[in-house]
Every structure is written in C-alpha cells, then in structure tokens.
CSV table of C-alpha atoms and ligand atoms in Angstrom, one decimal:
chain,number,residue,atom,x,y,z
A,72,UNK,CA,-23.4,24.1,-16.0
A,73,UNK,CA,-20.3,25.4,-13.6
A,74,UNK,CA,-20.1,28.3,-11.6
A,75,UNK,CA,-16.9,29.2,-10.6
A,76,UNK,CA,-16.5,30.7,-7.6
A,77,UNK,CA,-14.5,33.9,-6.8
A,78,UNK,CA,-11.3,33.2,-4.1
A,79,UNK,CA,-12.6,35.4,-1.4
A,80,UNK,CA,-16.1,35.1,-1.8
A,81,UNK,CA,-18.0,34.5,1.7
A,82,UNK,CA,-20.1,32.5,3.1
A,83,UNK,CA,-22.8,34.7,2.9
A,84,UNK,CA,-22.6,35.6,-0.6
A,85,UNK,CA,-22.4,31.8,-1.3
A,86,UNK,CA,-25.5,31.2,0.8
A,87,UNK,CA,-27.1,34.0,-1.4
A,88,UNK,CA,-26.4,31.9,-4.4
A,89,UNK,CA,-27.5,28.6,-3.4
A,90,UNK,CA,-30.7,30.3,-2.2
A,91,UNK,CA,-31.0,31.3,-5.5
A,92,UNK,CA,-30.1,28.0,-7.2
A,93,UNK,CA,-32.3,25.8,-5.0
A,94,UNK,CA,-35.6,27.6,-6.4
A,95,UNK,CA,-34.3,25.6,-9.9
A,96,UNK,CA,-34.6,21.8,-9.6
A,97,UNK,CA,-30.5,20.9,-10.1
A,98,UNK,CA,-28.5,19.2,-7.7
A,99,UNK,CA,-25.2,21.2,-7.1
A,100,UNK,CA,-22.1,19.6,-6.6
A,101,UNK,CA,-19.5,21.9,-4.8
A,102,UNK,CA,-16.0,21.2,-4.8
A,103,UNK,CA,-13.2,22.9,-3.0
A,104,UNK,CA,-10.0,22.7,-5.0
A,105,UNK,CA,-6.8,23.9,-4.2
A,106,UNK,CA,-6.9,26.1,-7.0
A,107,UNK,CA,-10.7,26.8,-7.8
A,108,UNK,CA,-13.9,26.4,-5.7
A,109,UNK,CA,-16.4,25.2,-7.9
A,110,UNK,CA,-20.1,24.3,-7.9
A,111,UNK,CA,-21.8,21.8,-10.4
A,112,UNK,CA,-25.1,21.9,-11.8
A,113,UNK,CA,-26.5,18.7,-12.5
A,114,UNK,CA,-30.2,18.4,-14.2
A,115,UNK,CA,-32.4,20.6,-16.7
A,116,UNK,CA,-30.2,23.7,-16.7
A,117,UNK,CA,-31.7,25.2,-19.9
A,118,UNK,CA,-33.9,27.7,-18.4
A,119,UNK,CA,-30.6,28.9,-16.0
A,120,UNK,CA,-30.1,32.7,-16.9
A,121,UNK,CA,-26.5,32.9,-16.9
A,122,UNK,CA,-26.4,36.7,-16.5
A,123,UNK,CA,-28.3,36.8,-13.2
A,124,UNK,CA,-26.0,34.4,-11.9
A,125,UNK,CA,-23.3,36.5,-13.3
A,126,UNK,CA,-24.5,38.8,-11.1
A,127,UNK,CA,-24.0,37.6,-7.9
A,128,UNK,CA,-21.2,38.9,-5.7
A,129,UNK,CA,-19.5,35.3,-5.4
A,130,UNK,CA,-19.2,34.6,-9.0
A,131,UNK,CA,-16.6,34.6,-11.1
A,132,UNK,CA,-17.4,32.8,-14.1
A,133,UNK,CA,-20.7,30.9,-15.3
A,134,UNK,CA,-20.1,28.0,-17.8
A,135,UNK,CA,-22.1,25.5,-20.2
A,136,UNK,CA,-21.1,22.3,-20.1
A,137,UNK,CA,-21.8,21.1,-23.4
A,138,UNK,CA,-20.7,17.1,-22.6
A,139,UNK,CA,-23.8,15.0,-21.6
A,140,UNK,CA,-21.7,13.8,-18.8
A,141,UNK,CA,-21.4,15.8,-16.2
A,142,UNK,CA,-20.5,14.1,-12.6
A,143,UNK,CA,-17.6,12.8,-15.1
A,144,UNK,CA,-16.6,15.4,-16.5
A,145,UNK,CA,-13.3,17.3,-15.6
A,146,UNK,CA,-14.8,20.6,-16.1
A,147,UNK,CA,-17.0,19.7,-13.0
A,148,UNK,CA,-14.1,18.3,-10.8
A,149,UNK,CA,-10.6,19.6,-12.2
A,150,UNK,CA,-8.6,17.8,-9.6
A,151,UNK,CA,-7.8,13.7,-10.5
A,152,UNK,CA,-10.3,11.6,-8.5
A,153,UNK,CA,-8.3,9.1,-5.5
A,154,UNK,CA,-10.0,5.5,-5.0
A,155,UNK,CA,-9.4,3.9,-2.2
A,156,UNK,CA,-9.2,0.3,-3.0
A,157,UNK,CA,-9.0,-1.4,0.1
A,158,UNK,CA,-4.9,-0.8,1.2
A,159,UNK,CA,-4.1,0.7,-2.0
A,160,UNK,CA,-5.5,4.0,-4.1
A,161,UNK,CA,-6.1,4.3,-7.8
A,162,UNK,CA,-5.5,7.8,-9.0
A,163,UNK,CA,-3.0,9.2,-6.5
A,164,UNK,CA,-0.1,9.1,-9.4
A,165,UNK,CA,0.9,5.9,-8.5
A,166,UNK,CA,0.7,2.5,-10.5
A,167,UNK,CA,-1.4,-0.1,-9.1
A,168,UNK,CA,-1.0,-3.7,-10.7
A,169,UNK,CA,-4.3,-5.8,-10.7
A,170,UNK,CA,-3.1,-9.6,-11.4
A,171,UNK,CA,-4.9,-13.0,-11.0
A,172,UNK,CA,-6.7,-16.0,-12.9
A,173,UNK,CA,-9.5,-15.0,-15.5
A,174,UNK,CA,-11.8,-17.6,-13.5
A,175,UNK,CA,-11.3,-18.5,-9.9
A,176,UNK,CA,-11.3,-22.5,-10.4
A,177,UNK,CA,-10.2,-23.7,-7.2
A,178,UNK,CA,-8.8,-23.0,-3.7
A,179,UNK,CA,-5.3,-24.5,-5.0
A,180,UNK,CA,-5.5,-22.2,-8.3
A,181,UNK,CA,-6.5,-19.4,-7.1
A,182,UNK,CA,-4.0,-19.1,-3.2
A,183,UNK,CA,-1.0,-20.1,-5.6
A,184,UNK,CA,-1.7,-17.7,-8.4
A,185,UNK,CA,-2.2,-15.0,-5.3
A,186,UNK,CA,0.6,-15.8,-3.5
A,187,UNK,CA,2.9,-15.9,-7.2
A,188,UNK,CA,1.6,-12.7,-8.0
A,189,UNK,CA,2.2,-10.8,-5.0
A,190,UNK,CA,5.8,-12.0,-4.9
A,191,UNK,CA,6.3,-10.6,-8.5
A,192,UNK,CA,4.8,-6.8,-7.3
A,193,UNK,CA,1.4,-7.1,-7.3
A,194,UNK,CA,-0.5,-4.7,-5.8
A,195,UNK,CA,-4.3,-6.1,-5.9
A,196,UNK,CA,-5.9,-9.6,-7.1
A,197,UNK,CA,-8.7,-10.5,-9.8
A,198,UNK,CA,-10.6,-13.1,-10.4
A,199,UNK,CA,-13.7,-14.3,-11.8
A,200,UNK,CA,-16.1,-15.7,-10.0
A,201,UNK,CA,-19.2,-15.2,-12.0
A,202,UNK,CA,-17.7,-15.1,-15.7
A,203,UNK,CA,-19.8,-13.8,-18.9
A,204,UNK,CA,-19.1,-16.6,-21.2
A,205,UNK,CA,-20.2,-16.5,-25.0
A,206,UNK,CA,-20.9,-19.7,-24.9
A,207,UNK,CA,-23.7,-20.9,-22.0
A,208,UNK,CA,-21.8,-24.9,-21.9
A,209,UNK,CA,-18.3,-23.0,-21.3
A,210,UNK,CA,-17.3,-23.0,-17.8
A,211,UNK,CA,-19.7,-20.4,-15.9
A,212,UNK,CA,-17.7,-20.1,-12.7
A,213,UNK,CA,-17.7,-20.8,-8.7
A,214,UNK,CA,-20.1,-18.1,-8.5
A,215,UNK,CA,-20.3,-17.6,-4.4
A,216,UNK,CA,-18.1,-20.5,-3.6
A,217,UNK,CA,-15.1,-18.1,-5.8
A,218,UNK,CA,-16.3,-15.0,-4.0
A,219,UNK,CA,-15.2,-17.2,-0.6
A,220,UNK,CA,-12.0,-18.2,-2.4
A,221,UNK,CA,-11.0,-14.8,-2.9
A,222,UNK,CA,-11.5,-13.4,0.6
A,223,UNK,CA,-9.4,-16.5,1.3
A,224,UNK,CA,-7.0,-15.3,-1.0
A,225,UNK,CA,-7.1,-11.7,0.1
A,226,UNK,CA,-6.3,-12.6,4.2
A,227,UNK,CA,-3.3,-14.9,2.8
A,228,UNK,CA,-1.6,-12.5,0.3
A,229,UNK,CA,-2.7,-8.9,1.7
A,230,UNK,CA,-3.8,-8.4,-1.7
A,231,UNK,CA,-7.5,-5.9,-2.4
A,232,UNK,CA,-9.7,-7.9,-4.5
A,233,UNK,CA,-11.3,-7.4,-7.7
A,234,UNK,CA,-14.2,-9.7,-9.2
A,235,UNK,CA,-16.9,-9.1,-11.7
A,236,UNK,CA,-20.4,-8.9,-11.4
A,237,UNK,CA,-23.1,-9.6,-13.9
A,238,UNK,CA,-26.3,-9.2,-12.0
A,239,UNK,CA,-27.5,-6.9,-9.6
A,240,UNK,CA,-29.4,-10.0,-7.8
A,241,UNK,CA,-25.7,-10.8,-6.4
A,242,UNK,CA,-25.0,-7.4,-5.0
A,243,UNK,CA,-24.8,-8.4,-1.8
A,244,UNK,CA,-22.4,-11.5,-2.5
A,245,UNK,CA,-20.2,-8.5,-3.2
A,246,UNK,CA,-20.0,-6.7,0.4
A,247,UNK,CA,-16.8,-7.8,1.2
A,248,UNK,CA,-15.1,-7.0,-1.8
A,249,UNK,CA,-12.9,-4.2,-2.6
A,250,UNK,CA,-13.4,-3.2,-6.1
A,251,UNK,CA,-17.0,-4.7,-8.1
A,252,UNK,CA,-16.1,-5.1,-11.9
A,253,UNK,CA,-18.3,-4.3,-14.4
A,254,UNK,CA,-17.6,-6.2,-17.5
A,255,UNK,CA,-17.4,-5.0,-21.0
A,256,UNK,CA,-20.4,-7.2,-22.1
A,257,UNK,CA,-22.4,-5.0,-19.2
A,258,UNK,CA,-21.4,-1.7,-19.3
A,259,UNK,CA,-24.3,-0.5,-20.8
A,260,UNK,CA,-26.4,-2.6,-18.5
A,261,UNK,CA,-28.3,0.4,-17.2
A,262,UNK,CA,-30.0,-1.6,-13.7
A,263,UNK,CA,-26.8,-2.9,-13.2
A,264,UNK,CA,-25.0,0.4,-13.3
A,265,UNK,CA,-27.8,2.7,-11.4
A,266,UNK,CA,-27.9,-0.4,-8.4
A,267,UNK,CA,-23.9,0.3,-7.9
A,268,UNK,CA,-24.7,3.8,-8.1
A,269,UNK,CA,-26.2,3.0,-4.6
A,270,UNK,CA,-23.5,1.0,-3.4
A,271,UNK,CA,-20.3,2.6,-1.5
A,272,UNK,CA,-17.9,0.8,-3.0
A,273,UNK,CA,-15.4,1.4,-6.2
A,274,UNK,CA,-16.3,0.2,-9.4
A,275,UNK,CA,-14.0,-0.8,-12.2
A,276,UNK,CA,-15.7,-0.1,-15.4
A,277,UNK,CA,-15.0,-1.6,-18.0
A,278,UNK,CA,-15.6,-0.1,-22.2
A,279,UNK,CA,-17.8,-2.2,-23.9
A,280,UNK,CA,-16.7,-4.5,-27.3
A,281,UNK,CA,-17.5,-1.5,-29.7
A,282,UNK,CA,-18.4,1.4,-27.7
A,283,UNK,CA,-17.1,5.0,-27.8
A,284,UNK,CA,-15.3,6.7,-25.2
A,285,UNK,CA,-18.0,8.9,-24.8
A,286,UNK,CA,-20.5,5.9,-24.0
A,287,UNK,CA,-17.8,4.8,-21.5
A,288,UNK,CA,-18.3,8.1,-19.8
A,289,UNK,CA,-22.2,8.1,-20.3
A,290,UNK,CA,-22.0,4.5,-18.1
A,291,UNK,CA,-19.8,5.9,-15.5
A,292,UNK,CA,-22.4,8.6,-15.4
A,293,UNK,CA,-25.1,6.3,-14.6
A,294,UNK,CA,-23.4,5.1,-11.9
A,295,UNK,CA,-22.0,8.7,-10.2
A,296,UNK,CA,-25.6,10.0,-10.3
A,297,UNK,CA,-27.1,8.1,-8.2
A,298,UNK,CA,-24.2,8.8,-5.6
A,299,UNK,CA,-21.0,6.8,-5.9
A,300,UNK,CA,-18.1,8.4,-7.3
A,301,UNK,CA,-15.8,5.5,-6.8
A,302,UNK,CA,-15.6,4.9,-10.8
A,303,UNK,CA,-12.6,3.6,-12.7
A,304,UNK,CA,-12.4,3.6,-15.7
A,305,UNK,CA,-11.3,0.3,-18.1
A,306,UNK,CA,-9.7,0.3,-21.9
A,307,UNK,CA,-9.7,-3.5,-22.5
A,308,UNK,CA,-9.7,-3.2,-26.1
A,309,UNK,CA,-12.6,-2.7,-29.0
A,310,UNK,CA,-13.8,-4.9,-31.8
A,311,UNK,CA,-12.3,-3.5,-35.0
A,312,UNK,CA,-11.6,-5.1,-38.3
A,313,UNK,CA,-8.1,-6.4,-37.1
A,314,UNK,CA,-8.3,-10.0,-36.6
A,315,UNK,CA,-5.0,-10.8,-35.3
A,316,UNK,CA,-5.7,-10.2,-32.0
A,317,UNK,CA,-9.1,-10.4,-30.0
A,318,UNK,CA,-9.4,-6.9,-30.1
A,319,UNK,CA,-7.7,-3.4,-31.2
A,320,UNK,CA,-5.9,-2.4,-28.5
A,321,UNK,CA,-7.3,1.7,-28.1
A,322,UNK,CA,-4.3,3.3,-26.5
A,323,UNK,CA,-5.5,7.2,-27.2
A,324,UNK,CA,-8.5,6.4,-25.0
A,325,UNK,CA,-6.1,6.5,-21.8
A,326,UNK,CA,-4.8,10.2,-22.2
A,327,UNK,CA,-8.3,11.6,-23.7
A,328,UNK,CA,-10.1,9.8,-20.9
A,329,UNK,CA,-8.1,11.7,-18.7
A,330,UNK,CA,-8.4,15.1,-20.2
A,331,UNK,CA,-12.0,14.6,-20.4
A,332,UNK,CA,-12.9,13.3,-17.2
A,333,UNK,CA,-11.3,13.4,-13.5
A,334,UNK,CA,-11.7,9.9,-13.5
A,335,UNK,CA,-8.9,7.5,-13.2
A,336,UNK,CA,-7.8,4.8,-15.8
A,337,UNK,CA,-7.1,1.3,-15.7
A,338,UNK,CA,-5.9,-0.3,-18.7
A,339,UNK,CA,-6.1,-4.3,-19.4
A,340,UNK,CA,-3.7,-5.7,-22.1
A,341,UNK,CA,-4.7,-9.3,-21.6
A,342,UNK,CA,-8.2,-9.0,-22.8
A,343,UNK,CA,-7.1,-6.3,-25.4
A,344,UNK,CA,-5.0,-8.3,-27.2
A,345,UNK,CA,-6.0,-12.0,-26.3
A,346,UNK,CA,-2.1,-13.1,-26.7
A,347,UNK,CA,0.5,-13.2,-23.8
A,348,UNK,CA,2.9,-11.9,-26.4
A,349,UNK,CA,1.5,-8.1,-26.2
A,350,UNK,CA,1.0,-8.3,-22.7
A,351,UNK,CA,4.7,-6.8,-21.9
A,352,UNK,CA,3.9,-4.4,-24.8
A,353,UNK,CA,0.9,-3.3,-24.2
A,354,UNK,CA,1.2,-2.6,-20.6
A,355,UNK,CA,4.0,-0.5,-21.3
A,356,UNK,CA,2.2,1.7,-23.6
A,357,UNK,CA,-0.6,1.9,-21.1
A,358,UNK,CA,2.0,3.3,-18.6
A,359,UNK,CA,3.8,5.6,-20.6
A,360,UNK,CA,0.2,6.7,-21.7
A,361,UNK,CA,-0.9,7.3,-18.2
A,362,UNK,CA,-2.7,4.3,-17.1
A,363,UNK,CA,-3.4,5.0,-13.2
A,364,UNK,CA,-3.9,0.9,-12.4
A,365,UNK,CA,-3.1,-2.5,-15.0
A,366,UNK,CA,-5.1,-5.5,-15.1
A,367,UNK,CA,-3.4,-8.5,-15.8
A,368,UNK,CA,-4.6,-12.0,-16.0
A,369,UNK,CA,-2.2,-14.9,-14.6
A,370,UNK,CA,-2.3,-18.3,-13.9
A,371,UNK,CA,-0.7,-20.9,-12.2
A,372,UNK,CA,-0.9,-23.2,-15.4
A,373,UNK,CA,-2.8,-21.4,-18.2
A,374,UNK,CA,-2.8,-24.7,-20.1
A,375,UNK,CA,-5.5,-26.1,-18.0
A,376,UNK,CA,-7.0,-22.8,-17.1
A,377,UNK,CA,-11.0,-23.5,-17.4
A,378,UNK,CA,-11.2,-19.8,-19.7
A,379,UNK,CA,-8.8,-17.7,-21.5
A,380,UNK,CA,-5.7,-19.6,-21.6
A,381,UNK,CA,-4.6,-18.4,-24.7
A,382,UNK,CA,-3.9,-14.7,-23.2
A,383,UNK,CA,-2.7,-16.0,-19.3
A,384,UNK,CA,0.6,-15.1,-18.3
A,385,UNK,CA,2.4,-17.8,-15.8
A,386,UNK,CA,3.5,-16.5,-12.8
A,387,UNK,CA,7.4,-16.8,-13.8
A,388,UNK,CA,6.2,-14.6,-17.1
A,389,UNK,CA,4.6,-12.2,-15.2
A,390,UNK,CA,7.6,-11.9,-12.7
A,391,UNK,CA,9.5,-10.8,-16.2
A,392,UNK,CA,6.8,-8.3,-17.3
A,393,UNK,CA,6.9,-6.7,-14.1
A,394,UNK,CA,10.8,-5.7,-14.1
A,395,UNK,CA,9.8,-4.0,-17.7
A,396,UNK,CA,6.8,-2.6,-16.0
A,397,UNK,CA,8.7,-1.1,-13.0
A,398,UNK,CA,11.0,0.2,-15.5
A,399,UNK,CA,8.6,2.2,-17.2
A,400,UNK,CA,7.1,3.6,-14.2
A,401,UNK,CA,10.6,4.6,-12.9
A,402,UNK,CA,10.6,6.5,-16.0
A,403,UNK,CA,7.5,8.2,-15.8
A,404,UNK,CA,8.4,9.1,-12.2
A,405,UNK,CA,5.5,6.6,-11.0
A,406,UNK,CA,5.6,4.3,-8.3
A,407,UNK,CA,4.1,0.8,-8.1
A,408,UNK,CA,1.6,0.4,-4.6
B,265,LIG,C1,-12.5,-10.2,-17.4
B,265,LIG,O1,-11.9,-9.3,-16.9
B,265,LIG,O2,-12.5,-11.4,-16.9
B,265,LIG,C2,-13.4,-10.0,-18.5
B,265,LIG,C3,-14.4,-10.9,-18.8
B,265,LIG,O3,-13.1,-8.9,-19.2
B,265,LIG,P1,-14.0,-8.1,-20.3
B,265,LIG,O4,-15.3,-7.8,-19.6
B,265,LIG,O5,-13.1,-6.9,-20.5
B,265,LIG,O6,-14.1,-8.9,-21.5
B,266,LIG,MN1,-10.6,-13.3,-19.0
C-alpha cells in the first residue's frame, strides 16, 4: 500500500498518521521526492481501511499495490535508484561499462586484461573468482587467491570491482569488494539473497536461465527487505527454444524493468548470446533500450581462457566495441563513467 502525502502537510499531521499506522504491524518506507512525498507499506496490509486513512489531514491519495514486490516497485519509490559503486554510480543516467575475464586465472591474466580494458573506456572490472561451472571437473576458479588478484587489479587500474558469489559461507571474502554478483544459477537462492539483504554493499543481480521478470523482481525483493537497497538488476539472456546462441537475448526486459521498478539495469551481451559476434550488437541495443551499466567479458587471450572462450572479446576487440558503444550513448545523450 502507498499513501501519498499532501505538499504542505506538517509534521504534526504526519506524526498523527504514523501514530496511527504503527498500531498495524507494516514497516513504512517514507520517501521525500522532489515531486511527491510518499510513504510505503510493507507487510499484511489487508485489514488497512483505506477510508480512515483517507481521512487524515496529510493524505492525499491511498493506493493498493497489487505487485508482490513492493521495496522494488516504482510505485513505492518513483525517482530512479543511484548506486554507488565504489568511484562510479549506476543509475545516475550515465553508462557504466563493466569489462574483465569470465574467470580470474592468474595475476598476469587478470592486471593485463585490467589495464587493456581501462585503456579502451572501462569504467569498472569483473571477474570470477568463484565460478558456477555445469560441469564439477571444469575449472572451479582461484576462489580467495582471485578475490586478492582483483584488489590487485583494482589499486593498479582505478577500476570498482565486480565478482560473483555462490555461497553465503564466503561473505566475508567479499568485504572489500565493490559490487557482489549474484549469478543467474543463484538468483533464486533464497539464503543467499536474504544474507546480502544484511550486507551494505551493492548487489548485481543477475535473471535466472528461465525466469520471468517478475521473479527477477521477487529476488531483488528478498534482498531489499531485509535492508539493502543497493540492487541492480541483470538481463543476461534466457533459455528459449533458439539454439543458435546460448541464450535468447530478452531486450524488452530493460525498458519494462524500468517502468516497473526504480531499480537500475545492467545488461550483459556476452553471456546472452555466448558469441563475440553479437557482443557489438547487443550492447547497442541494451543502450538504446536504456541499460544503466554493461557487462562485458574480455580476455587477454580467450583462446586459452580456462571458461567461456567462445563469447570473450580481446582487448583490441573490445577497444572497437567501445567507439560503437560511445556512439550510441552520445546519441542517447548518455555519458560513459
Ligand atoms: C558470469 O557473469 O560469469 C556468469 C557466470 O554469468 P551468469 O550467471 O549470467 O551465467
Ligand atoms: Mn562467463
């Protein structure tokens, strides 16, 4: 539920209300907009009579929000959420450019794919240092030695860093990184999500294989209820019956994630289409359809890279795609950083 609030309502007539509202068992979210002052009702709202709230000097409007997400929701939070991502922020109308190795592999790999990408425009790094593999004999990755070759990586270049995590055991492996990933094989791993809910730190979540947009917003949900609202949100592509590429590329999920949520949007065209080919494509797309952030894999020589080769830009590659990609931000009247 949402009650707006009138503009000149005052304080006391908004301590009247909250008196009022604290005898139900709801957290309230308030938010001061530059348009709207607002205040969120999150919990069992059912037995909420909406005309005694109605009622109340301060009130404007009273509203059901019909989505089960609510913390998500843009109806709770019209204005676009900013993340601060170390130096950089995510949302703000800017583009920010995530690039780096699939897998950290080494301290060479992983300081000359840095160092390459931040030349070409780069704005943050990524890198896998615990890596969901299908299969358990493929390379599993550095684990905490990677997480040290990233911060290694990060006081070289400059560059915020991005790395996944795939148990909540690690969590604290993760306190000096900027942005915790949450792969698409977790995103629906409940503990996992609720024990980031606890962390102040952004999270860049990511949709699972085949799960709906709504579900996407359901597992941000977990995570902003249980206090951290540093989510963003991740289209990496969705299993379909398309077999040419490793998976269906969803670009409507950018614009209706934004109407739907206050959330921003990252989009990743590596994993969506598994072929360096549509990486130029794709991230174009992304941008024209509002993408906030892209996440792109490179790697100083995908023909050795220890996982996802196939899809790995090289750094003289991804020097290319980024003059298209600065393009199309110049003409969406974006900025990269
Ligand atoms: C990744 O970003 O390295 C990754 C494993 O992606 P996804 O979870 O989207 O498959
Ligand atoms: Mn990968």
């Amino acid at each position: 539920m949402i009650i707006i609030l009138k503009q000149n309502a005052s304080q006391e007539s908004i301590d009247r209300l909250r008196s009022v509202l604290d005898k139900h068992d709801v957290k309230i979210n308030e938010i001061t907009g530059a348009h709207k002052n607002i205040m969120g009702l999150v919990g069992d709202t059912s037995h909420i009579d909406i005309e005694s709230l109605m009622a109340q000097d301060c009130v404007e409007n009273v509203q059901r929000v019909q989505e089960p997400y609510k913390n998500a929701n843009r109806k709770f939070h019209p204005e676009d959420t900013v993340i601060d991502c170390g130096n950089v922020k995510i949302g703000n109308g800017s583009l920010q450019i995530i690039a780096g190795p699939c897998s950290v592999e080494s301290e060479e790999q992983i300081i000359t794919t840095a160092v390459a990408v931040k030349e070409a425009g780069a704005t943050m790094l990524r890198g896998g240092a615990f890596k969901p593999r299908t299969s358990p004999y493929s390379f599993q990755g550095l684990r905490e030695k990677g997480i040290e070759l990233l911060i290694k990586a990060r006081s070289i270049t400059g560059l915020p860093i991005v790395t996944e995590i795939m148990s909540a055991a690690d969590i604290d492996l993760f306190a000096d990184i900027d942005v915790i990933q949450v792969g698409a094989r977790n995103m629906q791993n409940f503990e996992l999500l609720k024990a980031l809910g606890r962390v102040n730190k952004p999270v860049l979540l990511k949709r699972g294989l085949a799960n709906t947009i709504e579900e996407l917003l359901m597992s941000a949900e977990y995570i902003m209820s249980e206090g951290n609202q540093q989510v963003i949100l991740c289209e990496r592509g969705i299993r379909t019956f398309e077999t040419m590429t490793r998976n269906t590329f969803d670009v409507s999920a950018i614009p209706l994630i934004k109407q739907k949520s206050h959330l921003p949007v990252c989009a990743d065209p590596s994993h969506a289409g598994g072929l360096t080919s549509l990486i130029e494509p794709l991230s174009l797309a992304a941008i024209v359809a509002g993408a906030d952030a892209l996440e792109i894999e490179v790697h100083n020589d995908p023909r050795s890279a220890l996982s996802d080769g196939g899809q790995q830009l090289t750094p003289a590659r991804f020097a290319e795609v980024m003059e298209k990609i600065n393009a199309a931000a110049k003409f969406m009247g974006r900025s990269i950083g």
